[in-house]
mmCIF file of C-alpha atoms and ligand atoms in Angstrom:
data_model
loop_
_atom_site.group_PDB
_atom_site.id
_atom_site.type_symbol
_atom_site.label_atom_id
_atom_site.label_comp_id
_atom_site.label_asym_id
_atom_site.label_seq_id
_atom_site.Cartn_x
_atom_site.Cartn_y
_atom_site.Cartn_z
ATOM 1 C CA MET L 1239 -35.142 -37.782 68.021
ATOM 2 C CA ARG L 1240 -31.495 -38.672 68.249
ATOM 3 C CA ASP L 1241 -31.784 -41.346 65.551
ATOM 4 C CA GLN L 1242 -33.740 -38.975 63.428
ATOM 5 C CA LEU L 1243 -30.901 -36.445 63.724
ATOM 6 C CA GLU L 1244 -28.269 -38.964 62.676
ATOM 7 C CA ALA L 1245 -30.362 -39.996 59.686
ATOM 8 C CA VAL L 1246 -30.692 -36.364 58.627
ATOM 9 C CA ARG L 1247 -26.935 -35.866 58.926
ATOM 10 C CA GLY L 1248 -26.206 -38.769 56.566
ATOM 11 C CA GLU L 1249 -28.959 -37.784 54.183
ATOM 12 C CA ALA L 1250 -27.923 -34.108 54.028
ATOM 13 C CA LEU L 1251 -24.224 -34.824 53.512
ATOM 14 C CA ARG L 1252 -25.044 -37.298 50.743
ATOM 15 C CA ALA L 1253 -27.351 -34.775 49.021
ATOM 16 C CA VAL L 1254 -24.551 -32.192 49.129
ATOM 17 C CA ALA L 1255 -21.984 -34.643 47.778
ATOM 18 C CA ASP L 1256 -24.362 -35.722 44.990
ATOM 19 C CA ALA L 1257 -25.201 -32.188 43.843
ATOM 20 C CA ALA L 1258 -23.950 -32.167 40.241
ATOM 21 C CA ASP L 1259 -24.203 -28.427 39.720
ATOM 22 C CA LEU L 1260 -24.628 -25.172 41.632
ATOM 23 C CA GLN L 1261 -28.377 -25.187 41.187
ATOM 24 C CA SER L 1262 -28.979 -28.608 42.723
ATOM 25 C CA LEU L 1263 -26.580 -27.651 45.522
ATOM 26 C CA GLU L 1264 -28.733 -24.603 46.250
ATOM 27 C CA THR L 1265 -31.872 -26.776 46.219
ATOM 28 C CA ALA L 1266 -30.231 -29.073 48.800
ATOM 29 C CA ARG L 1267 -29.202 -26.103 50.936
ATOM 30 C CA VAL L 1268 -32.742 -24.744 50.989
ATOM 31 C CA HIS L 1269 -34.118 -28.221 51.726
ATOM 32 C CA TYR L 1270 -31.956 -28.658 54.859
ATOM 33 C CA LEU L 1271 -31.011 -25.156 55.992
ATOM 34 C CA GLY L 1272 -33.678 -22.882 54.540
ATOM 35 C CA ARG L 1273 -36.277 -21.149 56.718
ATOM 36 C CA LYS L 1274 -38.529 -24.183 56.513
ATOM 37 C CA GLY L 1275 -35.614 -26.580 56.071
ATOM 38 C CA VAL L 1276 -35.370 -29.976 57.737
ATOM 39 C CA LEU L 1277 -32.496 -29.019 60.066
ATOM 40 C CA THR L 1278 -33.966 -25.604 60.814
ATOM 41 C CA ASN L 1279 -37.180 -27.295 61.927
ATOM 42 C CA ILE L 1280 -35.330 -29.727 64.127
ATOM 43 C CA LEU L 1281 -33.371 -26.939 65.779
ATOM 44 C CA ARG L 1282 -36.578 -25.021 66.328
ATOM 45 C CA ASN L 1283 -38.160 -28.058 67.980
ATOM 46 C CA VAL L 1284 -35.290 -28.799 70.359
ATOM 47 C CA SER L 1285 -37.125 -26.778 73.026
ATOM 48 C CA GLU L 1286 -39.984 -29.286 72.910
ATOM 49 C CA ALA L 1287 -37.748 -32.255 73.768
ATOM 50 C CA PRO L 1288 -37.600 -33.602 77.341
ATOM 51 C CA GLU L 1289 -35.495 -31.266 79.409
ATOM 52 C CA GLU L 1290 -32.619 -33.695 80.119
ATOM 53 C CA GLU L 1291 -32.151 -34.453 76.410
ATOM 54 C CA ARG L 1292 -32.181 -30.828 75.260
ATOM 55 C CA PRO L 1293 -28.490 -29.924 75.742
ATOM 56 C CA VAL L 1294 -27.220 -33.002 73.898
ATOM 57 C CA LEU L 1295 -29.813 -32.671 71.174
ATOM 58 C CA GLY L 1296 -29.094 -28.984 70.737
ATOM 59 C CA LYS L 1297 -25.395 -29.569 70.593
ATOM 60 C CA THR L 1298 -25.686 -32.441 68.100
ATOM 61 C CA ALA L 1299 -28.110 -30.550 65.905
ATOM 62 C CA ASN L 1300 -25.756 -27.551 65.854
ATOM 63 C CA GLU L 1301 -22.825 -29.794 65.006
ATOM 64 C CA ILE L 1302 -24.760 -31.339 62.146
ATOM 65 C CA LYS L 1303 -25.757 -27.905 60.900
ATOM 66 C CA LYS L 1304 -22.116 -26.776 60.976
ATOM 67 C CA ALA L 1305 -20.987 -29.919 59.145
ATOM 68 C CA VAL L 1306 -23.651 -29.450 56.466
ATOM 69 C CA VAL L 1307 -22.811 -25.743 56.058
ATOM 70 C CA SER L 1308 -19.117 -26.442 55.575
ATOM 71 C CA ALA L 1309 -19.840 -29.410 53.267
ATOM 72 C CA ILE L 1310 -21.994 -27.085 51.153
ATOM 73 C CA GLU L 1311 -19.243 -24.436 51.106
ATOM 74 C CA GLU L 1312 -16.656 -26.976 50.006
ATOM 75 C CA ARG L 1313 -18.897 -28.439 47.361
ATOM 76 C CA LYS L 1314 -19.733 -24.965 46.127
ATOM 77 C CA GLN L 1315 -16.091 -24.096 45.615
ATOM 78 C CA ALA L 1316 -15.494 -27.314 43.723
ATOM 79 C CA LEU L 1317 -18.514 -26.733 41.476
ATOM 80 C CA GLU L 1318 -17.519 -23.105 40.790
ATOM 81 C CA ALA L 1319 -14.029 -24.183 39.847
ATOM 82 C CA LYS L 1320 -15.560 -26.695 37.471
ATOM 83 C CA VAL L 1321 -17.709 -24.013 35.847
ATOM 84 C CA LEU L 1322 -14.579 -21.916 35.189
ATOM 85 C CA GLU L 1323 -12.744 -24.914 33.852
ATOM 86 C CA ASP L 1324 -15.582 -25.798 31.478
ATOM 87 C CA GLN L 1325 -15.695 -22.197 30.310
ATOM 88 C CA ALA L 1326 -11.946 -22.163 29.696
ATOM 89 C CA GLU L 1327 -12.163 -25.421 27.793
ATOM 90 C CA GLN L 1328 -14.925 -23.992 25.608
ATOM 91 C CA ASP L 1329 -12.970 -20.804 24.880
ATOM 92 C CA ARG L 1330 -9.713 -22.588 24.230
ATOM 93 C CA ALA L 1331 -7.956 -21.305 21.077
ATOM 94 C CA ASP L 1332 -6.484 -23.932 18.789
ATOM 95 C CA LEU L 1333 -3.041 -22.531 18.203
ATOM 96 C CA THR L 1334 -2.356 -25.068 15.478
ATOM 97 C CA LEU L 1335 -5.054 -23.603 13.194
ATOM 98 C CA PRO L 1336 -3.606 -21.653 10.254
ATOM 99 C CA GLY L 1337 -3.876 -17.870 10.778
ATOM 100 C CA ARG L 1338 -5.804 -15.437 8.614
ATOM 101 C CA ARG L 1339 -3.425 -14.157 5.976
ATOM 102 C CA PRO L 1340 -3.311 -10.335 5.865
ATOM 103 C CA SER L 1341 -3.566 -8.961 2.335
ATOM 104 C CA PHE L 1342 -0.614 -6.757 1.435
ATOM 105 C CA GLY L 1343 -0.854 -3.807 -0.903
ATOM 106 C CA HIS L 1344 2.007 -2.892 -3.181
ATOM 107 C CA LYS L 1345 3.210 -0.091 -5.389
ATOM 108 C CA HIS L 1346 1.284 0.742 -8.539
ATOM 109 C CA PRO L 1347 3.010 -0.575 -11.713
ATOM 110 C CA ILE L 1348 3.596 3.040 -12.834
ATOM 111 C CA SER L 1349 5.314 3.873 -9.544
ATOM 112 C CA GLN L 1350 7.393 0.704 -9.825
ATOM 113 C CA VAL L 1351 8.570 1.646 -13.330
ATOM 114 C CA ILE L 1352 9.321 5.268 -12.304
ATOM 115 C CA GLU L 1353 11.381 3.991 -9.396
ATOM 116 C CA GLU L 1354 13.251 1.573 -11.604
ATOM 117 C CA ILE L 1355 14.073 4.295 -14.172
ATOM 118 C CA THR L 1356 15.183 6.846 -11.573
ATOM 119 C CA ASP L 1357 17.293 4.210 -9.778
ATOM 120 C CA ILE L 1358 19.209 3.459 -12.988
ATOM 121 C CA PHE L 1359 19.973 7.151 -13.584
ATOM 122 C CA ALA L 1360 20.730 7.743 -9.908
ATOM 123 C CA GLY L 1361 23.420 5.090 -10.393
ATOM 124 C CA LEU L 1362 24.904 7.311 -13.139
ATOM 125 C CA GLY L 1363 25.015 10.309 -10.783
ATOM 126 C CA PHE L 1364 21.703 12.014 -11.655
ATOM 127 C CA ARG L 1365 19.688 13.470 -8.772
ATOM 128 C CA VAL L 1366 15.889 13.477 -8.683
ATOM 129 C CA ALA L 1367 14.085 16.821 -9.189
ATOM 130 C CA THR L 1368 10.384 17.631 -9.512
ATOM 131 C CA GLY L 1369 8.189 20.546 -10.595
ATOM 132 C CA PRO L 1370 4.506 21.569 -10.530
ATOM 133 C CA ASP L 1371 1.773 19.853 -12.610
ATOM 134 C CA ILE L 1372 0.100 23.242 -13.170
ATOM 135 C CA GLU L 1373 2.643 25.276 -15.069
ATOM 136 C CA THR L 1374 2.939 28.699 -16.669
ATOM 137 C CA GLU L 1375 3.110 28.969 -20.435
ATOM 138 C CA TYR L 1376 6.497 30.557 -19.870
ATOM 139 C CA TYR L 1377 8.048 27.404 -18.421
ATOM 140 C CA ASN L 1378 6.040 24.937 -20.503
ATOM 141 C CA PHE L 1379 6.694 26.723 -23.847
ATOM 142 C CA ASP L 1380 8.373 30.139 -24.075
ATOM 143 C CA SER L 1381 11.532 29.429 -22.091
ATOM 144 C CA LEU L 1382 11.867 26.180 -24.046
ATOM 145 C CA ASN L 1383 12.233 28.154 -27.255
ATOM 146 C CA THR L 1384 8.573 27.681 -28.185
ATOM 147 C CA PRO L 1385 6.996 31.180 -28.426
ATOM 148 C CA ALA L 1386 3.228 31.609 -28.863
ATOM 149 C CA ASP L 1387 3.388 31.837 -32.663
ATOM 150 C CA HIS L 1388 5.686 28.823 -32.955
ATOM 151 C CA PRO L 1389 4.118 26.042 -35.027
ATOM 152 C CA ALA L 1390 5.422 23.414 -32.577
ATOM 153 C CA ARG L 1391 2.860 24.587 -30.010
ATOM 154 C CA ASP L 1392 0.229 22.869 -32.131
ATOM 155 C CA LEU L 1393 1.974 19.538 -31.558
ATOM 156 C CA HIS L 1394 0.759 19.633 -27.978
ATOM 157 C CA ASP L 1395 -2.998 19.709 -27.455
ATOM 158 C CA THR L 1396 -2.871 21.726 -24.307
ATOM 159 C CA PHE L 1397 -5.284 21.943 -21.371
ATOM 160 C CA PHE L 1398 -5.527 25.593 -20.341
ATOM 161 C CA VAL L 1399 -6.287 26.380 -16.702
ATOM 162 C CA LYS L 1400 -6.562 30.116 -17.446
ATOM 163 C CA PRO L 1401 -4.728 32.441 -19.825
ATOM 164 C CA GLY L 1402 -0.997 31.916 -19.354
ATOM 165 C CA VAL L 1403 -1.451 28.832 -17.149
ATOM 166 C CA VAL L 1404 -1.575 25.237 -18.420
ATOM 167 C CA LEU L 1405 -1.459 21.645 -17.242
ATOM 168 C CA ARG L 1406 2.114 20.915 -18.273
ATOM 169 C CA THR L 1407 2.255 18.993 -21.546
ATOM 170 C CA HIS L 1408 5.671 17.500 -20.754
ATOM 171 C CA THR L 1409 8.232 17.372 -17.925
ATOM 172 C CA SER L 1410 10.653 19.600 -19.876
ATOM 173 C CA PRO L 1411 9.655 22.820 -17.994
ATOM 174 C CA VAL L 1412 11.452 21.334 -14.971
ATOM 175 C CA GLN L 1413 14.692 21.600 -16.995
ATOM 176 C CA MET L 1414 14.350 25.382 -16.863
ATOM 177 C CA ARG L 1415 13.249 25.459 -13.212
ATOM 178 C CA VAL L 1416 16.309 23.400 -12.236
ATOM 179 C CA MET L 1417 18.767 25.459 -14.315
ATOM 180 C CA GLU L 1418 17.397 28.702 -12.822
ATOM 181 C CA GLN L 1419 18.129 27.349 -9.359
ATOM 182 C CA THR L 1420 21.439 25.622 -10.014
ATOM 183 C CA ALA L 1421 24.753 26.712 -11.485
ATOM 184 C CA PRO L 1422 26.209 24.159 -13.908
ATOM 185 C CA PRO L 1423 27.100 21.340 -13.902
ATOM 186 C CA VAL L 1424 23.674 19.713 -13.391
ATOM 187 C CA ALA L 1425 22.488 16.162 -13.828
ATOM 188 C CA VAL L 1426 18.829 15.622 -12.924
ATOM 189 C CA ILE L 1427 16.173 13.006 -13.523
ATOM 190 C CA VAL L 1428 12.579 14.306 -13.320
ATOM 191 C CA PRO L 1429 9.594 11.951 -12.986
ATOM 192 C CA GLY L 1430 6.110 13.449 -13.129
ATOM 193 C CA ARG L 1431 2.553 13.667 -14.438
ATOM 194 C CA THR L 1432 1.868 15.269 -17.785
ATOM 195 C CA PHE L 1433 -1.355 16.177 -19.608
ATOM 196 C CA ARG L 1434 -2.555 16.413 -23.183
ATOM 197 C CA VAL L 1435 -5.978 16.488 -24.821
ATOM 198 C CA ASP L 1436 -5.794 12.969 -26.166
ATOM 199 C CA ALA L 1437 -7.519 9.639 -25.455
ATOM 200 C CA ASP L 1438 -7.402 6.240 -27.163
ATOM 201 C CA ALA L 1439 -6.044 2.758 -26.375
ATOM 202 C CA SER L 1440 -2.509 4.083 -26.060
ATOM 203 C CA HIS L 1441 -3.214 7.672 -24.926
ATOM 204 C CA SER L 1442 -4.662 8.953 -21.693
ATOM 205 C CA PRO L 1443 -5.262 12.689 -21.012
ATOM 206 C CA MET L 1444 -3.023 12.226 -17.964
ATOM 207 C CA PHE L 1445 0.173 10.251 -18.428
ATOM 208 C CA HIS L 1446 3.708 10.166 -17.057
ATOM 209 C CA GLN L 1447 7.135 11.159 -18.275
ATOM 210 C CA VAL L 1448 10.644 10.982 -16.944
ATOM 211 C CA GLU L 1449 12.841 13.855 -18.061
ATOM 212 C CA GLY L 1450 16.621 13.791 -17.970
ATOM 213 C CA LEU L 1451 19.072 16.687 -18.210
ATOM 214 C CA TRP L 1452 22.838 16.713 -18.061
ATOM 215 C CA VAL L 1453 24.811 19.950 -18.558
ATOM 216 C CA ASP L 1454 28.550 20.233 -18.132
ATOM 217 C CA LYS L 1455 31.682 21.229 -20.009
ATOM 218 C CA GLY L 1456 32.258 18.957 -22.972
ATOM 219 C CA VAL L 1457 29.007 16.962 -22.971
ATOM 220 C CA THR L 1458 28.443 15.627 -26.507
ATOM 221 C CA PHE L 1459 25.934 13.522 -28.410
ATOM 222 C CA ALA L 1460 28.204 10.560 -27.614
ATOM 223 C CA GLU L 1461 27.397 11.005 -23.900
ATOM 224 C CA LEU L 1462 23.700 11.166 -24.769
ATOM 225 C CA LYS L 1463 23.881 7.920 -26.715
ATOM 226 C CA GLY L 1464 26.032 6.222 -24.097
ATOM 227 C CA ALA L 1465 23.727 7.090 -21.198
ATOM 228 C CA LEU L 1466 20.552 6.090 -23.044
ATOM 229 C CA MET L 1467 22.042 2.817 -24.334
ATOM 230 C CA LEU L 1468 23.211 1.936 -20.860
ATOM 231 C CA PHE L 1469 19.737 2.732 -19.564
ATOM 232 C CA SER L 1470 18.015 0.602 -22.232
ATOM 233 C CA HIS L 1471 20.192 -2.397 -21.455
ATOM 234 C CA ALA L 1472 19.554 -2.031 -17.719
ATOM 235 C CA PHE L 1473 15.804 -1.572 -18.118
ATOM 236 C CA PHE L 1474 14.891 -3.838 -21.072
ATOM 237 C CA GLY L 1475 17.766 -6.332 -21.031
ATOM 238 C CA LYS L 1476 21.315 -6.643 -22.362
ATOM 239 C CA ASP L 1477 20.372 -7.853 -25.858
ATOM 240 C CA THR L 1478 18.163 -4.811 -26.528
ATOM 241 C CA GLU L 1479 19.226 -2.842 -29.622
ATOM 242 C CA VAL L 1480 18.750 0.914 -29.818
ATOM 243 C CA ARG L 1481 18.622 3.295 -32.780
ATOM 244 C CA PHE L 1482 18.386 7.074 -33.048
ATOM 245 C CA ARG L 1483 16.273 8.755 -35.718
ATOM 246 C CA PRO L 1484 16.606 12.468 -36.500
ATOM 247 C CA HIS L 1485 13.648 14.425 -35.156
ATOM 248 C CA TYR L 1486 12.616 17.945 -34.256
ATOM 249 C CA PHE L 1487 12.061 19.575 -30.870
ATOM 250 C CA PRO L 1488 12.253 23.380 -30.449
ATOM 251 C CA PHE L 1489 14.375 23.052 -27.296
ATOM 252 C CA THR L 1490 17.075 20.679 -28.578
ATOM 253 C CA GLU L 1491 19.414 20.816 -31.563
ATOM 254 C CA PRO L 1492 20.156 18.346 -32.966
ATOM 255 C CA SER L 1493 17.128 16.314 -31.848
ATOM 256 C CA ALA L 1494 16.340 12.634 -32.135
ATOM 257 C CA GLU L 1495 13.867 9.966 -31.208
ATOM 258 C CA MET L 1496 15.229 6.755 -29.786
ATOM 259 C CA ASP L 1497 13.767 3.350 -30.645
ATOM 260 C CA ILE L 1498 14.512 0.025 -28.992
ATOM 261 C CA SER L 1499 14.241 -3.326 -30.725
ATOM 262 C CA CYS L 1500 10.763 -4.712 -30.061
ATOM 263 C CA THR L 1501 10.693 -6.354 -26.647
ATOM 264 C CA VAL L 1502 8.071 -8.840 -27.830
ATOM 265 C CA CYS L 1503 9.415 -10.119 -31.193
ATOM 266 C CA LYS L 1504 13.087 -9.065 -30.740
ATOM 267 C CA GLY L 1505 12.960 -7.104 -33.992
ATOM 268 C CA GLN L 1506 11.264 -9.756 -36.158
ATOM 269 C CA GLY L 1507 8.055 -7.739 -36.504
ATOM 270 C CA CYS L 1508 4.807 -8.311 -34.625
ATOM 271 C CA ARG L 1509 1.514 -6.680 -33.688
ATOM 272 C CA VAL L 1510 3.020 -4.695 -30.794
ATOM 273 C CA CYS L 1511 5.669 -2.966 -32.980
ATOM 274 C CA LYS L 1512 3.265 -2.788 -35.949
ATOM 275 C CA HIS L 1513 5.671 -5.076 -37.855
ATOM 276 C CA LEU L 1514 8.448 -2.498 -37.731
ATOM 277 C CA GLY L 1515 10.661 -4.411 -35.300
ATOM 278 C CA TRP L 1516 11.253 -1.131 -33.399
ATOM 279 C CA LEU L 1517 9.477 0.719 -30.604
ATOM 280 C CA GLU L 1518 9.807 4.452 -30.043
ATOM 281 C CA ILE L 1519 10.370 5.184 -26.362
ATOM 282 C CA LEU L 1520 11.785 8.687 -26.023
ATOM 283 C CA GLY L 1521 12.681 12.055 -27.486
ATOM 284 C CA CYS L 1522 16.087 13.598 -26.900
ATOM 285 C CA GLY L 1523 18.720 15.997 -28.150
ATOM 286 C CA MET L 1524 21.424 18.495 -27.291
ATOM 287 C CA VAL L 1525 20.101 21.444 -25.271
ATOM 288 C CA HIS L 1526 19.392 24.387 -27.621
ATOM 289 C CA PRO L 1527 21.599 27.486 -27.065
ATOM 290 C CA GLU L 1528 18.391 29.584 -26.902
ATOM 291 C CA VAL L 1529 17.296 27.522 -23.884
ATOM 292 C CA PHE L 1530 20.646 28.154 -22.188
ATOM 293 C CA LYS L 1531 20.054 31.882 -22.745
ATOM 294 C CA TYR L 1532 16.797 31.723 -20.786
ATOM 295 C CA ALA L 1533 18.648 29.832 -18.029
ATOM 296 C CA ASN L 1534 21.553 32.268 -17.975
ATOM 297 C CA TYR L 1535 23.973 29.481 -18.815
ATOM 298 C CA ASP L 1536 26.938 30.323 -21.048
ATOM 299 C CA SER L 1537 26.444 28.188 -24.152
ATOM 300 C CA GLU L 1538 30.040 28.821 -25.226
ATOM 301 C CA THR L 1539 31.309 27.027 -22.108
ATOM 302 C CA TYR L 1540 28.595 24.478 -21.444
ATOM 303 C CA THR L 1541 26.774 21.892 -23.495
ATOM 304 C CA GLY L 1542 24.187 19.394 -22.422
ATOM 305 C CA PHE L 1543 21.737 16.757 -23.441
ATOM 306 C CA ALA L 1544 18.103 16.244 -22.494
ATOM 307 C CA PHE L 1545 15.609 13.477 -23.011
ATOM 308 C CA GLY L 1546 11.997 12.723 -22.130
ATOM 309 C CA MET L 1547 10.472 9.258 -22.035
ATOM 310 C CA GLY L 1548 6.898 8.024 -21.752
ATOM 311 C CA VAL L 1549 6.565 5.991 -18.587
ATOM 312 C CA ASP L 1550 3.124 4.550 -19.319
ATOM 313 C CA ARG L 1551 4.321 3.167 -22.632
ATOM 314 C CA MET L 1552 7.323 1.564 -20.935
ATOM 315 C CA ALA L 1553 5.150 0.006 -18.225
ATOM 316 C CA MET L 1554 2.843 -1.371 -20.933
ATOM 317 C CA LEU L 1555 5.807 -2.832 -22.856
ATOM 318 C CA LYS L 1556 7.361 -4.290 -19.751
ATOM 319 C CA HIS L 1557 4.161 -6.028 -18.639
ATOM 320 C CA SER L 1558 2.452 -6.615 -22.034
ATOM 321 C CA ILE L 1559 -0.518 -4.415 -21.093
ATOM 322 C CA ASP L 1560 -2.711 -3.744 -24.124
ATOM 323 C CA SER L 1561 -4.582 -0.608 -23.005
ATOM 324 C CA ILE L 1562 -3.208 2.358 -21.097
ATOM 325 C CA HIS L 1563 -6.563 2.729 -19.359
ATOM 326 C CA HIS L 1564 -6.025 -0.472 -17.352
ATOM 327 C CA LEU L 1565 -3.370 1.510 -15.507
ATOM 328 C CA TYR L 1566 -5.883 4.091 -14.271
ATOM 329 C CA GLU L 1567 -9.066 2.154 -13.580
ATOM 330 C CA ASN L 1568 -7.839 0.948 -10.179
ATOM 331 C CA ASP L 1569 -9.286 -2.518 -10.700
ATOM 332 C CA VAL L 1570 -7.612 -4.526 -7.957
ATOM 333 C CA ARG L 1571 -7.835 -7.729 -10.032
ATOM 334 C CA PHE L 1572 -5.597 -6.008 -12.587
ATOM 335 C CA LEU L 1573 -3.251 -4.289 -10.148
ATOM 336 C CA GLU L 1574 -2.688 -7.442 -8.077
ATOM 337 C CA GLN L 1575 -0.785 -9.001 -10.976
ATOM 338 C CA PHE L 1576 2.215 -6.739 -10.550
HETATM 339 N N1 LIG W 2021 9.437 16.989 -24.061
HETATM 340 C C1 LIG W 2021 9.502 16.149 -25.212
HETATM 341 C C2 LIG W 2021 8.154 15.502 -25.371
HETATM 342 O O1 LIG W 2021 7.263 15.552 -24.890
HETATM 343 C C3 LIG W 2021 10.532 15.096 -25.081
HETATM 344 C C4 LIG W 2021 11.924 15.650 -25.019
HETATM 345 C C5 LIG W 2021 12.494 15.959 -23.804
HETATM 346 C C6 LIG W 2021 12.653 15.872 -26.173
HETATM 347 C C7 LIG W 2021 13.768 16.464 -23.734
HETATM 348 C C8 LIG W 2021 13.928 16.346 -26.123
HETATM 349 C C9 LIG W 2021 14.481 16.672 -24.923
HETATM 350 O O2 LIG W 2021 7.722 14.830 -25.991
#
């Protein structure tokens, strides 16, 4: 029985050492130490051995059992550590792989152009003012020297919200709102949405304008020309030519439209400028004394100029966009180009 015990010891320890994974280790444990295990049986049978051998046998068998138990424990720890290691190796992140590039949004081309225009005038000392898109007829027309029976009202195809209330057809009503709130001098630049019943390749029922107003003692048409020329050079480039053509607006006198030399053909004549060499970009003039009356400004002491430019048109010119509607369809493939 002694020899048998020694053989079992060697066999069991080898089986434990050879167990390649936790499952085969458990199989070995059951085989030697389980309820019907080899060692368990031996220990159970110690009582049947000759009396004088029993103590030694019992002691040896217990020793072997202890050795096998601790060998199993050790092996188990090693195998568990290996499992964790394998897992870690599998989950390892390759830090040298290129990352996923986040896609950045950016400002809409219209917003970019509005910011650029207002920045240029801010540099000349104008502050930014705004007014409501839904406007009363009083601010949109009457106070701008355009009473209900005035033929110039027909120039604007107006969206009516209800009697007396319109979607503003231009940013000029903000001139009056600012003057009502501010004693002269004032210098404001007013970006905003405007609305007219109109739709083709170069007209959208909703479009954008930037209004400008400067009122002070001694402001003349020379200041108007100077400011707008400076603006044109800053926005379109130093070699841009400007010209003023006489025009009519009820709220300015004298009035003019300003053209710039065609940004595409430099004045030679092309499709964009309809072979004229010039592009109209804004309306302007000296503030009408009637308008000052509505604002409670003394037109004997103060003079001023105002202008209003079409932002959408300028964005189209700047980026060679052939239809205004591209600007409002929110097609990311289009917008991404700016
Ligand atoms: N409000 C005019 C327009 O829509 C432009 C303008 C503004 C003209 C200010 C003169 C002075 O078209």
